[in-house]
Amino acid sequence: MKRTILHLTWLVSLALAQDTTESVRTLSGSDRRLTSSDGGPTVPSDFDDSTIASISTLPPNGTISASTISSPDTTTTSEALTSILGSTRTSTANDTASATMTTAPRPSNTQPCNNYREFCTRKYSNITEVCAHNSPFVRKNNAASNQQFGVTQQLNDGIRVLQGQAHLVNGTLYYCHTSCDLLSVGTVEDYLREVVAWLDAHPFEVITIIFGNYGWQEKDSAGNALVTATNFVDPVKNSGLLPYIYQPPKIAMEIGDWPTLGELILSQKRVITFIDYNFNANAVPWLLWEFYNVWETPFSPTDFNFPCTIGRPDGLGEEKAREIMYMANHNLNAEIAIGGLSLLVPNTVFLNRTNGVEGTGSLGNMTVQCTEQWDRPPNFLLVDYYNIGLPTNGSVFEVAARANGVTYNRKCCGTESVATTVKNARMAYLAPVIAVLVSVVV
């Protein structure tokens, strides 16, 4: 009851205080965000959901083809909430009963949505958030680690997009990096339980989860995919996450189709889920194929210039890319070749620069370049070790704040000092080199 009253109070203040014009966010002084006057982008022809076709698995190489996918039979989150939150109040007899009612000061919304009250009336597709690359992979002095802190601390610090690589082992999904022998951090279900506990305690937050399907190429004797979206259903349901998941009105969403954070929060459908390979829109309509909704710059990059070109999916044209969200992959990797082995590991030596606000190879520099190239900032900034960067802790969140046109004034990150974090990350970086040298000597 207390939470219900809180939500109703917030609804009233937000509905009365905010107008219907979407906030514009800026970067480096240039307007780069969609506003209500821009109009909604058109759906790419390949995504035309007026033509019904059943697609249950990803094309082998993750390409966009002329195939189309149908929209699931769903209702929008809440027409009533949308009418209150996203439109001008309708005049009634009570509105004209007293002059005081029309001249009284309007309340201001003070409740942040994803840490900023400005976001409450912005569309989900009109906000830049930081994504923890391989969020579950936290293991001290392990080369396969990508983050220093666990998911609860990540969310507390401001991470709102979680990505991880899942492996099917004896019928159970585990979060493992490349191999469960190299780094296994437990089941997907246990990880999601921790996420759900955080969501329960933070009712005004919207998060995104991108499931990486490592076994997407595995086939049974009949040639059918062994690991698809259906394998993620039980972990999601058993963890308690399913009631929080937002199911869009169609599988391929345009930028203008997404609801505002306020609408998602008021409906308590505060989680958007994507899968990179082997989606099944018919069986699991709430687990969206990432590449119908989000494209990515080159992934697993080793180029510190971080180009803003289209990396995935293959075959996506520029016109269509401008009509959906996009992710900037900014996790610098290094190739290590010793003793006939070739390993790709996070390049922790340059983390301060990679996650920095300014300078060559910095996240800030890439965000500016992508904004110039695509006329809007990236929606997701994917990074390793988000807590390291320059000039201060939380540099990646400063970059996101600048892209969003808001002021970053939070404290970051975790409980360890940056010096300790950098030291541990570099030890993890050197671990495979040491291991290979030892094996060669022996």
Tab-separated table of C-alpha atoms in Angstrom, residues 304-306 330 352-369 390-391 399 402:
chain	number	residue	atom	x	y	z
A	304	PHE	CA	41.770	2.274	-30.237
A	305	ASN	CA	40.271	4.614	-32.846
A	306	PHE	CA	36.870	2.957	-32.224
A	330	HIS	CA	34.074	0.642	-26.434
A	352	ASN	CA	42.142	5.115	-17.935
A	353	ARG	CA	42.326	6.421	-21.500
A	354	THR	CA	39.752	4.026	-22.961
A	355	ASN	CA	37.108	4.971	-20.387
A	356	GLY	CA	38.139	8.615	-20.277
A	357	VAL	CA	36.037	11.681	-20.911
A	358	GLU	CA	38.424	13.243	-23.431
A	359	GLY	CA	41.380	12.384	-25.632
A	360	THR	CA	42.272	10.000	-28.439
A	361	GLY	CA	40.769	6.578	-27.899
A	362	SER	CA	38.496	7.791	-25.090
A	363	LEU	CA	34.826	6.934	-24.645
A	364	GLY	CA	34.071	10.642	-24.686
A	365	ASN	CA	35.809	11.101	-28.014
A	366	MET	CA	33.988	8.148	-29.575
A	367	THR	CA	30.633	9.418	-28.341
A	368	VAL	CA	31.257	12.822	-29.909
A	369	GLN	CA	32.311	11.224	-33.202
A	390	LEU	CA	39.975	9.756	-16.230
A	391	PRO	CA	39.809	12.422	-15.010
A	399	VAL	CA	30.341	10.844	-20.799
A	402	ARG	CA	27.097	14.927	-21.382
